[in-house]
Short mmCIF file of C-alpha atoms and ligand atoms in Angstrom, two decimals:
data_model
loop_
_atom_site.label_atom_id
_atom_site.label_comp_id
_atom_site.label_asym_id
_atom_site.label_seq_id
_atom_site.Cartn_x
_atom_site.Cartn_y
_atom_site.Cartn_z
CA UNK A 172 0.00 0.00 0.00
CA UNK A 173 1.36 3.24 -1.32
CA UNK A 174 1.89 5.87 1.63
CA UNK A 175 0.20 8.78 1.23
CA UNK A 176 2.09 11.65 0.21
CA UNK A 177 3.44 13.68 3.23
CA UNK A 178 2.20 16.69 1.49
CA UNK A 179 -1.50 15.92 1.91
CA UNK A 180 -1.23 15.29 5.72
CA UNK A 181 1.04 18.66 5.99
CA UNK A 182 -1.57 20.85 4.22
CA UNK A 183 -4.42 19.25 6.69
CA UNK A 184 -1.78 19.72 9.27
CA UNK A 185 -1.76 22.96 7.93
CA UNK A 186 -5.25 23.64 7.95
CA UNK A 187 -6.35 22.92 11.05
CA UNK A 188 -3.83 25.03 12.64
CA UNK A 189 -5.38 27.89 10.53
CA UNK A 190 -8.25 27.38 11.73
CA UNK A 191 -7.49 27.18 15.52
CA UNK A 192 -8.86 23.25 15.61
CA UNK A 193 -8.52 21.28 19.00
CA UNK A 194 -10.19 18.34 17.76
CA UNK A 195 -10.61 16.28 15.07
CA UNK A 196 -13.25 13.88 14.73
CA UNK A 197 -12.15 10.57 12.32
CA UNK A 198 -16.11 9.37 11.30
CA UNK A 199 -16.79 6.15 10.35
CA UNK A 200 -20.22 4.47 9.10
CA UNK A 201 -20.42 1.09 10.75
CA UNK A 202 -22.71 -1.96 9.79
CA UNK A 203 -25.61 -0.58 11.97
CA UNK A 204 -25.21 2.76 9.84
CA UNK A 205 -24.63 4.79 12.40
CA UNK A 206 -22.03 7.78 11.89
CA UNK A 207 -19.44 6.93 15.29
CA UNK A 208 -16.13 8.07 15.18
CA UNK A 209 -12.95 8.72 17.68
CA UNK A 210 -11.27 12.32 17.78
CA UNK A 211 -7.78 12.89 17.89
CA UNK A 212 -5.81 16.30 19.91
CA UNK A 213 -4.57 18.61 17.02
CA UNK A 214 -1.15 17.80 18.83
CA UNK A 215 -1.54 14.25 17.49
CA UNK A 216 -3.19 15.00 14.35
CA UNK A 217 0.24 14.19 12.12
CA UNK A 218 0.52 10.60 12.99
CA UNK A 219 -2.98 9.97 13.29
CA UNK A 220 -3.11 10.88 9.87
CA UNK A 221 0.07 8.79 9.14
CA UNK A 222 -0.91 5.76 11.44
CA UNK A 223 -4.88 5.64 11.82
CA UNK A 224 -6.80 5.43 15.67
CA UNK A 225 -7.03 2.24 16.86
CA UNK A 226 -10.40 0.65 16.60
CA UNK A 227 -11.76 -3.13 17.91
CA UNK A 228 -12.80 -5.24 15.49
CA UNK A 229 -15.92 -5.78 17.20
CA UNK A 230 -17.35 -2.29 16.07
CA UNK A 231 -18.57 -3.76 13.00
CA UNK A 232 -20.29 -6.21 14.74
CA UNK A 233 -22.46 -3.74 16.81
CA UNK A 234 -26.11 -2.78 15.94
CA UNK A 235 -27.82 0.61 16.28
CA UNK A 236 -28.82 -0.73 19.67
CA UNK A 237 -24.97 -1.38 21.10
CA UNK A 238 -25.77 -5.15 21.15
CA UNK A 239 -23.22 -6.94 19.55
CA UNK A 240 -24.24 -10.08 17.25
CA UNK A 241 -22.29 -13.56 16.73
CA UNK A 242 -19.84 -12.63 14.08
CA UNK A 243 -16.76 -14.77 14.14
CA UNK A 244 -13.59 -12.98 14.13
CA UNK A 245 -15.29 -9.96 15.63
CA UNK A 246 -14.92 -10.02 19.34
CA UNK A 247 -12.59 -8.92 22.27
CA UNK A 248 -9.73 -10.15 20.53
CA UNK A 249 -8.22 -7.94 17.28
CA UNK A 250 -8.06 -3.96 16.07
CA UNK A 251 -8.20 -2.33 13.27
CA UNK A 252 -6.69 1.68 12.08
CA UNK A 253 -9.27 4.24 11.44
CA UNK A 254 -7.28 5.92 8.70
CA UNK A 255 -8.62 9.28 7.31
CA UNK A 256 -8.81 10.51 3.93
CA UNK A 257 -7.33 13.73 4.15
CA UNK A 258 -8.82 15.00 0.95
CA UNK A 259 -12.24 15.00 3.34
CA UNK A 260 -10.89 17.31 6.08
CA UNK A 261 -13.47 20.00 7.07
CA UNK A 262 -13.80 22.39 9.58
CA UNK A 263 -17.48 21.87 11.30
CA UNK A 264 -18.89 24.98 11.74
CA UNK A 265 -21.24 23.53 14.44
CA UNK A 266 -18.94 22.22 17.02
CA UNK A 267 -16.39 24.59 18.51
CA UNK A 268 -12.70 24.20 17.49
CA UNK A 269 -13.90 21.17 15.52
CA UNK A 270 -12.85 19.43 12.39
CA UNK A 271 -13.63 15.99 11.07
CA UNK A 272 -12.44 13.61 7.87
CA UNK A 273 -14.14 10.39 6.96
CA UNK A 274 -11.65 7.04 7.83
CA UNK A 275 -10.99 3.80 5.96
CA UNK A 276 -10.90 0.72 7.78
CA UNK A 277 -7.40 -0.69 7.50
CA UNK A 278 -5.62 -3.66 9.03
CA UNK A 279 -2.01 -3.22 10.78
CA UNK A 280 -0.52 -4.00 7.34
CA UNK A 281 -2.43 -0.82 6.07
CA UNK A 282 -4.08 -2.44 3.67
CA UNK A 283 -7.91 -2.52 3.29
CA UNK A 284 -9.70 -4.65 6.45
CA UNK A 285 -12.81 -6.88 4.48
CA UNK A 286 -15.34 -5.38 6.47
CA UNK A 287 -14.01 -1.99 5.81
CA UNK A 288 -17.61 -0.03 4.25
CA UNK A 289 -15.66 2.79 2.20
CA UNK A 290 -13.29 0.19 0.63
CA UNK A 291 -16.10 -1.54 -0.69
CA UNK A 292 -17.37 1.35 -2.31
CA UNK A 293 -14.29 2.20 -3.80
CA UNK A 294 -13.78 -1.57 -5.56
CA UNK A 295 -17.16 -0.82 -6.84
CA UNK A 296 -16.42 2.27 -8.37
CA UNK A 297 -13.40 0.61 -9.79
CA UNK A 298 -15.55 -2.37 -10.96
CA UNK A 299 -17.38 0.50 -13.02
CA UNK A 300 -14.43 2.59 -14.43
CA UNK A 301 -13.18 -0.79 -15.71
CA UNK A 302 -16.28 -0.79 -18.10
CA UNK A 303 -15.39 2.41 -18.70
CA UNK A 304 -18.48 3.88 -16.65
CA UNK A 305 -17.93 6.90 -13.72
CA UNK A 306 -20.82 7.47 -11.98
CA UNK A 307 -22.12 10.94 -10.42
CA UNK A 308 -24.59 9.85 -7.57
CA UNK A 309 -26.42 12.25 -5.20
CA UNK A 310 -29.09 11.37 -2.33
CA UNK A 311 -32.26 13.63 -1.53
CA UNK A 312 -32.22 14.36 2.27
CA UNK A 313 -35.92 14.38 3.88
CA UNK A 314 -36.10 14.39 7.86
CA UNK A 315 -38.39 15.27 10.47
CA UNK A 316 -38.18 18.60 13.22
CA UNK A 317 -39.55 18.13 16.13
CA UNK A 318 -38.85 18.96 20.03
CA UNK A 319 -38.46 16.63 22.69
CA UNK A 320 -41.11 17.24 25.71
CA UNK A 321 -40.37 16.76 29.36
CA UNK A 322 -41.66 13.26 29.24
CA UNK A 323 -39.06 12.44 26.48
CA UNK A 324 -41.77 12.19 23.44
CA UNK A 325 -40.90 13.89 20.16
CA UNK A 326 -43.94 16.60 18.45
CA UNK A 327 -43.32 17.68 15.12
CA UNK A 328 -42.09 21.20 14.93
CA UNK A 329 -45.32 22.22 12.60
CA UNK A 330 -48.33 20.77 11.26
CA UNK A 331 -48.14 22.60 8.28
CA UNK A 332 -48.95 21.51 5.07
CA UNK A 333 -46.93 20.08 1.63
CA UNK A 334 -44.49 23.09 0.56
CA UNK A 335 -46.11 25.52 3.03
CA UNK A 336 -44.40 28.36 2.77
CA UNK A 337 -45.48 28.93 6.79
CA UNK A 338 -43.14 26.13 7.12
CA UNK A 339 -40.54 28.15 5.66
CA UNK A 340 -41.42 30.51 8.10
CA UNK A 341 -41.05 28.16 11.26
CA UNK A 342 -37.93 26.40 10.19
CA UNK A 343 -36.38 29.30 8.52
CA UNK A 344 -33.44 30.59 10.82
CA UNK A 345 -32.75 26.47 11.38
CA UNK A 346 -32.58 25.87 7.32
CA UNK A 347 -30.44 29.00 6.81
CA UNK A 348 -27.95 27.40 9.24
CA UNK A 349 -28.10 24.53 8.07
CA UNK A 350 -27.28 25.73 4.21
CA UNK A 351 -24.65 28.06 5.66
CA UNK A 352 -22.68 24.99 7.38
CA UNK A 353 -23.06 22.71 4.67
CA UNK A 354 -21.55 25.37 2.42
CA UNK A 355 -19.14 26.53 4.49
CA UNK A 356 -18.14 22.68 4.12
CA UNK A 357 -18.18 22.74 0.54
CA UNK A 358 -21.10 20.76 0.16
CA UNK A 359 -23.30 22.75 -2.64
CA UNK A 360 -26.75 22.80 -1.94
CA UNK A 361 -29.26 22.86 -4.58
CA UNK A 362 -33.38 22.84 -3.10
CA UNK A 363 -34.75 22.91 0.14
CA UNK A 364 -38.71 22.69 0.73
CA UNK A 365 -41.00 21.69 3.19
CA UNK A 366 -42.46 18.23 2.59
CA UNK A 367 -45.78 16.39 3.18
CA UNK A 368 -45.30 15.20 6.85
CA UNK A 369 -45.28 17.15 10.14
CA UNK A 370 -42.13 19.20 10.93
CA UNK A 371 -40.85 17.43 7.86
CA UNK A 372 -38.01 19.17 5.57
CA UNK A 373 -35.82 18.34 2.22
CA UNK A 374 -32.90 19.33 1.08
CA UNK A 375 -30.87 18.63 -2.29
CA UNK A 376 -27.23 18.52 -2.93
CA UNK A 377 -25.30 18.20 -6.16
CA UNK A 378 -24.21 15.72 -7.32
CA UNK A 379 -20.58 14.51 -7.59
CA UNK A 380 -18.22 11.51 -7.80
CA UNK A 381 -19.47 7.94 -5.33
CA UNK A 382 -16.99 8.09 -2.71
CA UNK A 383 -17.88 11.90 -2.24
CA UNK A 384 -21.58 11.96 -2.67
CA UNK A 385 -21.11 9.17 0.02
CA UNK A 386 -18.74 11.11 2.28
CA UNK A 387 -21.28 14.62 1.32
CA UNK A 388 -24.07 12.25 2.88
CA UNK A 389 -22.39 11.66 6.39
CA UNK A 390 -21.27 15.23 6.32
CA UNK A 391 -24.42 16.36 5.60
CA UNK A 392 -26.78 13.95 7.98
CA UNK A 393 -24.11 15.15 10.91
CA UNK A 394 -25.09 19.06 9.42
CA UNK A 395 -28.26 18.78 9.69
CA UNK A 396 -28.67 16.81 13.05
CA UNK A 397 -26.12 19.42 15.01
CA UNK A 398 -27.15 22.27 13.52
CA UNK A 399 -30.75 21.76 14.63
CA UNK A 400 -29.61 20.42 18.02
CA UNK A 401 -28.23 23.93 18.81
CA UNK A 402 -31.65 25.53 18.05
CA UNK A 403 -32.89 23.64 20.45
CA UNK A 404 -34.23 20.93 17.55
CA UNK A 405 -34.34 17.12 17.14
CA UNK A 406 -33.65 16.48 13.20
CA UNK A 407 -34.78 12.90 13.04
CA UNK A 408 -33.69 11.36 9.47
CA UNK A 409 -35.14 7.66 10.83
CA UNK A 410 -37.57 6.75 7.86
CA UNK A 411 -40.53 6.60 9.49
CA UNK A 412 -40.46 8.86 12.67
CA UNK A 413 -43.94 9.23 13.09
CA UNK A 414 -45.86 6.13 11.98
CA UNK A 415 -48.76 8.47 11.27
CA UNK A 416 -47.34 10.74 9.03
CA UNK A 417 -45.17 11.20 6.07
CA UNK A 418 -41.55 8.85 5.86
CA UNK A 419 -38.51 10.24 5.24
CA UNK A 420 -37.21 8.76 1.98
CA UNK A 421 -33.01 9.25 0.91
CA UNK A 422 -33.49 8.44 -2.82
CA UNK A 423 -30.06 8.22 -4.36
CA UNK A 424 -30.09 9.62 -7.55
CA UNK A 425 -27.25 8.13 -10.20
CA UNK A 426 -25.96 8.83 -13.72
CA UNK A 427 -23.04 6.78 -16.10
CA UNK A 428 -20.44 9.00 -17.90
CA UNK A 429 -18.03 7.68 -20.25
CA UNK A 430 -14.71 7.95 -18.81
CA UNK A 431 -12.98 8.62 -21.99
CA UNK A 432 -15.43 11.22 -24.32
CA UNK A 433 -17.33 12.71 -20.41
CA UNK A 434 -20.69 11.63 -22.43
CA UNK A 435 -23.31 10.94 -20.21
CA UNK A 436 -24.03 7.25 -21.29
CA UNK A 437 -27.42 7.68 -20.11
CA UNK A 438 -28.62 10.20 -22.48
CA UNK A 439 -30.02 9.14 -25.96
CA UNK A 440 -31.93 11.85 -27.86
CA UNK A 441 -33.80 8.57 -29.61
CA UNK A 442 -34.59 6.31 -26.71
CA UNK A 443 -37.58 6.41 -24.92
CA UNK A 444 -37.41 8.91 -22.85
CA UNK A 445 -34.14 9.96 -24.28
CA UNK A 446 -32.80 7.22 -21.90
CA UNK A 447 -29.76 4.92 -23.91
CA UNK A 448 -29.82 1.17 -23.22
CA UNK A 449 -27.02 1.18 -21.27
CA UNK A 450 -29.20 3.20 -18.92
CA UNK A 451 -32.06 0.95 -18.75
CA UNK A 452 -29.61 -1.80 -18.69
CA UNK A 453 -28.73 -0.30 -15.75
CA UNK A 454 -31.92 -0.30 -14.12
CA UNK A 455 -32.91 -3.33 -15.02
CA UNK A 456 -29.77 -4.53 -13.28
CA UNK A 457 -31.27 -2.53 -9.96
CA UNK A 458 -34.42 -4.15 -10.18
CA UNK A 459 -33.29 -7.41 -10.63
CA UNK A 460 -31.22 -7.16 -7.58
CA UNK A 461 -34.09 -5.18 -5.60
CA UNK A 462 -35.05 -7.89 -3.07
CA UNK A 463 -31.64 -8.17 -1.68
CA UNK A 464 -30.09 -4.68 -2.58
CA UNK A 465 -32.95 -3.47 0.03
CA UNK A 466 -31.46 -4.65 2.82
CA UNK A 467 -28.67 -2.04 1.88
CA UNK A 468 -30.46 0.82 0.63
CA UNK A 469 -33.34 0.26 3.52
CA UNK A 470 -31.84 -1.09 5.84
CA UNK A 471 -33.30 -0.41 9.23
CA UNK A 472 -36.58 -2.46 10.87
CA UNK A 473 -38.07 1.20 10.54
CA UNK A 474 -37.22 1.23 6.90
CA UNK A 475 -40.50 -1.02 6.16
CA UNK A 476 -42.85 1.14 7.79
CA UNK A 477 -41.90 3.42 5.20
CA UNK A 478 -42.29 1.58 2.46
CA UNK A 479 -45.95 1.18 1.87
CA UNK A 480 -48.14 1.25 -1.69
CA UNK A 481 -49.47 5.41 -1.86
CA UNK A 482 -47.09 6.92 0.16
CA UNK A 483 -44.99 8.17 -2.30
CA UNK A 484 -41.79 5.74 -1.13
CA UNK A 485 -42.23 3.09 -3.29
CA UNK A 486 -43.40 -0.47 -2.88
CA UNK A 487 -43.20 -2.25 -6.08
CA UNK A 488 -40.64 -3.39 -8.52
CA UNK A 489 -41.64 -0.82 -11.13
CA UNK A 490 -40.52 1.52 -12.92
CA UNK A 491 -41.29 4.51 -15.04
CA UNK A 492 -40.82 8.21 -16.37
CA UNK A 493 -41.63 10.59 -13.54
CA UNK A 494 -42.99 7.69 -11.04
CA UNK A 495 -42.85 8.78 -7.97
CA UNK A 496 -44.39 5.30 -7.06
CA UNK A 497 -42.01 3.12 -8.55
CA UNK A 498 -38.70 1.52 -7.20
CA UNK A 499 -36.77 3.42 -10.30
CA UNK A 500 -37.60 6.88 -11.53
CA UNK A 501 -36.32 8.09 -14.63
CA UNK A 502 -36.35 11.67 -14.20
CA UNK A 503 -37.25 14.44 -16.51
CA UNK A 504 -34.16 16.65 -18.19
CA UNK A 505 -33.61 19.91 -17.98
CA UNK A 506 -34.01 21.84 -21.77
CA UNK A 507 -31.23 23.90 -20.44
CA UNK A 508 -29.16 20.79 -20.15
CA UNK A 509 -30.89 17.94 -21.38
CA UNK A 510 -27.49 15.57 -21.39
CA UNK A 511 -26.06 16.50 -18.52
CA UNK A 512 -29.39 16.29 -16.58
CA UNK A 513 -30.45 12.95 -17.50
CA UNK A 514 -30.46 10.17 -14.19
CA UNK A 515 -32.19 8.16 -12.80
CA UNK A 516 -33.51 7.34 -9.45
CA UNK A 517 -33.92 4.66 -6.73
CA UNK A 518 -37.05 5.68 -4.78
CA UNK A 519 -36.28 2.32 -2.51
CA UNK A 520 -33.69 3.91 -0.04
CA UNK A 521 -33.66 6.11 3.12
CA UNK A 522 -31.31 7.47 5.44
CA UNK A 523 -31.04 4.87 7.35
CA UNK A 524 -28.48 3.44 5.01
CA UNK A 525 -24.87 3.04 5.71
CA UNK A 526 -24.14 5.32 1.90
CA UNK A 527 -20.98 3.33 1.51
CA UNK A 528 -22.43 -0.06 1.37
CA UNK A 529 -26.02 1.27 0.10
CA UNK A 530 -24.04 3.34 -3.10
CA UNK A 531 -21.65 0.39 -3.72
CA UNK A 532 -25.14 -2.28 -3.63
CA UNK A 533 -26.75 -0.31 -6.25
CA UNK A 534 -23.57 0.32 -8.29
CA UNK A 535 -22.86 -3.75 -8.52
CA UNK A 536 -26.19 -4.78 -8.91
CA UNK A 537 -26.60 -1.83 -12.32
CA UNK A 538 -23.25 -2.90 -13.40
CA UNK A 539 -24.48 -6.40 -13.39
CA UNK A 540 -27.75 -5.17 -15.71
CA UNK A 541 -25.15 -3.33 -17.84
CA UNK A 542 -22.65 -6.45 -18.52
CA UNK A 543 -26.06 -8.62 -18.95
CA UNK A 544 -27.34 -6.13 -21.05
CA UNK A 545 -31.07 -6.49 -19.19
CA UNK A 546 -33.91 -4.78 -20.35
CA UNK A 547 -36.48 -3.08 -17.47
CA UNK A 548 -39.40 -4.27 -19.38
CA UNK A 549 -42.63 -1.61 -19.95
CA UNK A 550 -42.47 1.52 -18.04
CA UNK A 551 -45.08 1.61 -15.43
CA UNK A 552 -46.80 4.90 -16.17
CA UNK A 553 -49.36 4.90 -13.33
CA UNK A 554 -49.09 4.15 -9.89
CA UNK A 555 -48.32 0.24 -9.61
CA UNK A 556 -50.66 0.24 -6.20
CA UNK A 557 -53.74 0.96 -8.22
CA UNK A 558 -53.35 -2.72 -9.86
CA UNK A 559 -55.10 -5.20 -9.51
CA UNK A 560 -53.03 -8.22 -7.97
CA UNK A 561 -53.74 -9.99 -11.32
CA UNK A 562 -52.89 -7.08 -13.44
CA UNK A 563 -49.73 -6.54 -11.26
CA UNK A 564 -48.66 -10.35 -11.75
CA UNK A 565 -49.36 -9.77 -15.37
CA UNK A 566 -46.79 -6.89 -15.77
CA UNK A 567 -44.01 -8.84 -13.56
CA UNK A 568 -44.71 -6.41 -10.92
CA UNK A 569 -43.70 -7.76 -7.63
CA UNK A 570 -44.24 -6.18 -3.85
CA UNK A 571 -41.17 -5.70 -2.17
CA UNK A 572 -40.10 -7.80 0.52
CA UNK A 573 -42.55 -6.39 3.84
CA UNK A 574 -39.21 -6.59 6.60
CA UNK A 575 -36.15 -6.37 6.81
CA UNK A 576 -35.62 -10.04 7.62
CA UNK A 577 -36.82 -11.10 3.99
CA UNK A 578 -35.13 -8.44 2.40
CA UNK A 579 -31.43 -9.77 4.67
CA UNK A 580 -32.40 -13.61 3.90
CA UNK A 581 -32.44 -12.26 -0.09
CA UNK A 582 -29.15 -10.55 0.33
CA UNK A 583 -27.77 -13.48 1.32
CA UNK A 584 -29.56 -15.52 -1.57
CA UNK A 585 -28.37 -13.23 -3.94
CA UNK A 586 -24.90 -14.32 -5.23
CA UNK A 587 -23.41 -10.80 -7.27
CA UNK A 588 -24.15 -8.59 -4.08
CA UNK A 589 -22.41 -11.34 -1.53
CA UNK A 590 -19.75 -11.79 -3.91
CA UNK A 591 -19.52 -8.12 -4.18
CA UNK A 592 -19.50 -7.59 -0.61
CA UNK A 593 -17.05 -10.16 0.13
CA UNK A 594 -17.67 -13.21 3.22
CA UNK A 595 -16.90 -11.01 6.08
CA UNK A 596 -18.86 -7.88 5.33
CA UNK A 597 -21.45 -10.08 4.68
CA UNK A 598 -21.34 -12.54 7.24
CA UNK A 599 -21.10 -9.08 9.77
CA UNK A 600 -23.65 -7.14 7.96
CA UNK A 601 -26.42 -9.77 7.91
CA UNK A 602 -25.51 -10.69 11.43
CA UNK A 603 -26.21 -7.07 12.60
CA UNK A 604 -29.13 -6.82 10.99
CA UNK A 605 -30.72 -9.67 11.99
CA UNK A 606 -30.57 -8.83 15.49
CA UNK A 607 -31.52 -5.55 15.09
CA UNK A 608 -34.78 -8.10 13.44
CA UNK A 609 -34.68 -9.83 16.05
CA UNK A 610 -35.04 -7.42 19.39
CA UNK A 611 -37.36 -4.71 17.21
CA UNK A 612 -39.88 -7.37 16.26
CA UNK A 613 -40.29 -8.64 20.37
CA UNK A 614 -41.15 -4.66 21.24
CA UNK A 615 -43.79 -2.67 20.03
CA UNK A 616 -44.59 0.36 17.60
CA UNK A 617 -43.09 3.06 21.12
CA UNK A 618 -40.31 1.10 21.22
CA UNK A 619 -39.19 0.88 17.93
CA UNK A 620 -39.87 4.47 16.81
CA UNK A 621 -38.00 5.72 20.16
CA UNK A 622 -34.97 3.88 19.15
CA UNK A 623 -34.69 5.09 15.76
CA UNK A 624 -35.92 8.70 15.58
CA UNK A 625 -32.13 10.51 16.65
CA UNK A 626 -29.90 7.58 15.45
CA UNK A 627 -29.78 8.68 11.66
N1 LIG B 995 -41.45 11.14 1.54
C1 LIG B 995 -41.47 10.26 0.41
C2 LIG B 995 -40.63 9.03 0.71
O1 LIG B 995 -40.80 8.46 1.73
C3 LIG B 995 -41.00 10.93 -0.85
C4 LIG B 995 -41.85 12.06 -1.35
C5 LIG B 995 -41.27 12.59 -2.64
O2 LIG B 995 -40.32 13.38 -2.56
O3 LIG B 995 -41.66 12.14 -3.70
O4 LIG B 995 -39.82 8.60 -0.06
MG1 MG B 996 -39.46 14.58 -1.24
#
């Protein structure tokens, strides 16, 4: 493993001093997808960069509830080096004297540990450039606002209504923080609106490269979580908050340039709409992977609350131009950009995703449509959930999976995403998640929403 170059740990080195940082936080996304992390004393910063933070092995064995599952290899015994990327250094602008990068999971040699989440993103996108495909990926962010009372329930900051511009009113000094931290990050914001729930928000953020949409994504769920908490706010991202109310989807938007001519190999002026077959090739590779690829993209117990027919989340294997209720949404272009705006969709995700192992699932499991050369079948122009269970079956339109523990048990059935993810990584994730399964399904509806709504 090449060392990095000194030059990139003396210009963070550099930085931080400029910037008067104390601490700096090293973040990592573990198989739970919770954003933990250890921080390092400026004074230290040089070799921590050089050398990593020590880090159990057992950390990737931990669910969002601190219980840790049977994994073997993944106890007491064994550590690993959180190793930043110093190309992600950032000053927060929400914690005093604080700066954070995002960390690779490395073993003592230095080279990549299996169950390292970032690493496996990074073979994917390497899978893709050697097809001669770089993606640009970007998720939507929709969470929830709401205040914590004495007796520790959360109530919506507003029951406003879709795009309410009294919303706007109510969350504005929290949103104009929140856009003013993520820029001051370098994170470009595009949209922000109110959505359909209670207290609920989205934002948008451009698009860019997989490894940094995915690092953008913890940066920007950290944002938007601390910047709230000092207004006094809970921002939860958890996908279904309030079981009454709207969820909170994270639909990752993707595109395929050619590496060599910067085309966007998604575009085609004469394809339906103007989408090439490498595109739907693309999506059909999604779909076909859907079952399992869920477990990734939603991949809390929460997650299937969310994902009922007519609530705008997606609940069938469909797809279609503009389809707000279909897994895969091909998205309208842009006449001032028609090329560079054309992308696609997966309606199927939420925050709840770790975005490293979530980005990578849906980049093996299009690359697989792509080599296959699949084809989607019909668009679904109207909303699948007004079918007929006989008209659905007659259109190959299939419900997904209703919990998480299908959607793990097709992970593990599904050969190109475990061969993708490697033994350990999936032997840990599945493990995780199934007793996350496990203790959620033996507590009730309080229970479940309590322990999700300020993890994400
Ligand atoms: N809140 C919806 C979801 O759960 C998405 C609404 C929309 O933006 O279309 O995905
Ligand atoms: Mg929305």
């Amino acid at each position: 493993m090449a060392k990095k170059k000194p030059s990139d740990i003396d210009r963070v080195v550099q930085k931080a001093a400029d910037a008067g940082v104390r601490l700096i936080r090293f973040l990592y996304t573990d198989n739970g997808g919770i954003t933990r992390g250890k921080v390092t004393n400026v004074t230290r910063l040089y070799d921590r960069i050089c050398d990593g933070i020590g880090l159990t092995v057992a950390m990737q064995a931990m669910n969002m509830l601190d219980q840790l599952a049977p994994v073997e290899g993944m106890g007491p015994v064994g550590e690993i080096r959180l190793t930043p990327d110093p190309a992600t250094f950032r000053v927060l602008p929400y914690a005093d004297k604080a700066a954070a990068m995002t960390v690779d999971m490395l073993k003592l040699d230095g080279t990549p540990w299996e169950a390292c989440p970032r690493s496996f993103l990074k073979r994917q996108i390497k899978a893709a450039a050697d097809l001669g495909i770089a993606l640009q990926m970007a998720v939507e962010f929709e969470w929830t606002m709401a205040t914590k009372q004495p007796d520790g329930n959360y109530v919506p900051l507003d029951e406003t209504l879709c795009f309410s511009t009294t919303s706007m009113t109510i969350a504005h000094q929290v949103i104009l923080d929140i856009v003013e931290a993520l820029e001051a990050q370098h994170i470009p914001v595009e949209l922000y609106y109110p959505e359909l729930g209670h207290g609920q928000q989205e934002m948008t953020i451009h698009h860019t490269d997989p490894l940094a949409a995915a690092d953008h994504h913890v940066f920007t769920r950290e944002t938007i979580r601390n910047v709230a908490y000092k207004h006094g706010l809970y921002a939860s991202l958890a996908p279904k908050p309030f079981l009454d109310q709207a969820g909170n989807g994270g639909h990752i938007h993707f595109s395929l340039w050619d590496t060599k001519s910067g085309r966007n190999l998604m575009y085609d002026a004469s394809g339906a709409y103007n989408m090439s077959a490498t595109g739907m090739s693309f999506i059909a590779g999604i779909l076909e992977h859907l079952p399992g690829l869920l477990a990734l993209t939603c991949a809390s117990y929460n997650s299937y609350h969310r994902l009922q027919p007519h609530f705008w989340s997606s609940a069938y294997t469909a797809w279609g131009p503009d389809n707000r209720e279909g897994a895969v949404r091909v998205a309208s272009r842009y006449k001032s950009d028609e090329e560079g705006t054309a992308n696609a969709e997966l309606k199927a995700a939420d925050l709840s995703m770790n975005p490293y192992l979530a980005y990578g699932a849906l980049i093996v499991a299009g690359l697989d449509g792509v080599r296959r050369k699949l084809n989607p079948g019909e668009p679904t122009l109207v909303d699948p959930g007004n079918y007929s269970d006989a008209e659905r079956k007659k259109l190959g339109i299939k419900r997904y999976p209703t919990s998480l523990k299908e959607t793990v048990d097709a992970l593990e059935q599904d050969k190109v995403l475990t061969g993708a993810l490697g033994p350990l990584l999936t032997a840990s994730y599945t493990a995780v998640k199934r007793l996350e399964y496990q203790t959620f399904s033996q507590q009730d509806d309080t229970y479940e929403t309590k322990h999700h709504f300020w993890k994400f």
